[in-house]
Amino acid sequence: MSEKKRYRSSEWYHSKSHKRDTFVHRGWMRNQGHPDHLFDGRPVIGICNTWSELTPCNGHFREIAESVKKGVYEAGGFPLEFPVFSASESNLRPTAMLFRNLASMDVEEAIRGNPMDGVVLLMGCDKTTPSLLMGAASVDIPTIGVSGGPMLNGHHKGKTIGSGTGVWQLDADLSAGKITEQDFKEAEISMSRSKGNCMTMGTASTMGSMVEALGMALPHNAAIPAVDARRYSLAHMSGKRIVEMVKENLTMSKIVSKASFENAIKVNGAIGGSTNAVIHLAAIAGRLEIDLTLDDWEKCGKDIPTLVNLQPSGKYLMEDFYYAGGVPAVIKQLLDKKLINADALTVNGKTIEENNIKADCWNKDVIKNFESPLVKDGGIKILRGNIAPDGAILKPSAASPELMQHKGKAVVFESVEEFQDKIDDPKLDVDENSILVLKNCGPKGYPGMAEVGNMRLPQKILKQGIRDMIRISDARMSGTAYGTVILHTSPEAAIKGPLAAVQNGDLIEVDVNNGKLQLEVPDEVIAKRLETYKPILPDIKGGYQKMYVDHVMQADKGADLDFLVGKRGSEVKRHSH
Ligand code: FES
């Protein structure tokens, strides 16, 4: 042992001065049948698993973990799998986002408190990716990400249907009387027909792509379908690589820099990624003590066309994306245009340029080129104005070009409940030029910032064949949703941000190209309205939710808890047995 390099786990398993502690740490582990030689000082690799039968997108993660373990053993490491809080987007109420920060705390403390020298993060369903990256960043040991991969394309009645996006379309068709309840129900299993996460370019696939763009996973991590043998091969290779990373002491903060985040923003624009990436990247950057603001999205997202023709912005699904070349084929095009920080390091020890410069594109309709992109001006647009002094966002690739410059009368809903009660009321004073405004759905107002920003249109408007209107809120929207939807207005209405001052009939000007979101009401009237405004606050009974609303930061800051920002390192106090 003395000639060997001592890793972090040796503090548990090889203490010369605390032999009784070593007996306890090592001895109890032996009850699982691990032979003596696994405790010879080799790197101990934690496999941080978000497997749960209640998180169906991550339901296959035990199999992925087995492949990771093979790679770890092959490289001479000792793999140990551990569970962490698993936030399911499809099941967890009131919203999975409420628990992203809680899960990150679990991840952080589990990594720090246990004998591991490196960690493999198994991530899939939307919030499981940022929560694991956030927690791991605050500890900062060698870390590699492995995503679970998307489901196979949905197929229903001769058409492909995409996760989430298909639900919104089917729901609109059901509301408009174009399909029956039975058709609607039958689409369920046709949509989700294999293991994996949503196979549209929703938040899960976006965050899988962000992991790749940040350099935190091996190439192709985002797009290989969950059931494709190559997913398990990638998991195996990641297990092998993490052992080497421990030997190189290649920690997360040595890989992820401001340049990596700039690359991620550019890749997000090119893939037509989810608006949720704005919040999650800000939170991850905060943990790494990297300053990332909406201005960076403005600066780096500029001039990035959307190349990837995937739902909800386009036509295809993740399976098609993988066969077309996946994220590497997108990064290659950005590299060719000198839009990527080519020297940014990645987990395999190579730069992002070395990993992707030779990537091929096999289908130019799925991954378009700069000369004929899906959307010329993609990315995420930042809007500011007297409604959102700290910013609001919009995804142009999912919006209607004719609504990018628009002035309309506000139709205001003070809460989601009011929206649900009134939206289909035939007496609602609304037409296709109106702007729907929803308040009190921000981080504090609807703890977790519900994905309700893509408000469904009033039935009477849908029946006219209209499928899009401008919607403004302090909420988020699902990455699988589409429409001219302005989200994350900061500060939120619940803390008397100026969105709270909007009233029915007020004129609002939206000018996306010029980043403008303006309420045509004099400043002094806005100030007066805010003085008397009574936000609709959530009924919090205590527990984690109380801590959340007391400490959650606004959307433009990543909606992390204020006391979780930053790195706290991997050192931990010994407790003697
Ligand atoms: Fe899990 Fe969409 S519900 S990724």
PDB file of N, CA and C in Angstrom, residues 10 19 222 250 295 377 436:
ATOM      1  N   SER A  10      -8.843   5.876   0.798  1.00  0.00           N
ATOM      2  CA  SER A  10      -7.904   5.298   1.757  1.00  0.00           C
ATOM      3  C   SER A  10      -8.111   5.845   3.162  1.00  0.00           C
ATOM      4  N   LYS A  19      -7.070   2.030  13.316  1.00  0.00           N
ATOM      5  CA  LYS A  19      -7.301   0.663  12.831  1.00  0.00           C
ATOM      6  C   LYS A  19      -8.712   0.173  13.102  1.00  0.00           C
ATOM      7  N   ALA A 222     -25.669  11.909 -25.592  1.00  0.00           N
ATOM      8  CA  ALA A 222     -27.055  12.394 -25.567  1.00  0.00           C
ATOM      9  C   ALA A 222     -28.020  11.526 -26.349  1.00  0.00           C
ATOM     10  N   LEU A 250      -8.460  14.305 -12.456  1.00  0.00           N
ATOM     11  CA  LEU A 250      -9.174  15.200 -13.377  1.00  0.00           C
ATOM     12  C   LEU A 250     -10.569  15.491 -12.802  1.00  0.00           C
ATOM     13  N   ASP A 295     -27.027  37.536 -20.040  1.00  0.00           N
ATOM     14  CA  ASP A 295     -26.235  38.246 -21.059  1.00  0.00           C
ATOM     15  C   ASP A 295     -25.354  37.270 -21.848  1.00  0.00           C
ATOM     16  N   ASP A 377     -32.433  32.169 -37.000  1.00  0.00           N
ATOM     17  CA  ASP A 377     -32.036  32.808 -35.763  1.00  0.00           C
ATOM     18  C   ASP A 377     -32.560  31.963 -34.606  1.00  0.00           C
ATOM     19  N   LEU A 436     -52.050  36.236 -23.575  1.00  0.00           N
ATOM     20  CA  LEU A 436     -52.431  35.588 -22.314  1.00  0.00           C
ATOM     21  C   LEU A 436     -51.315  35.811 -21.290  1.00  0.00           C
TER      22      LEU A 436
END
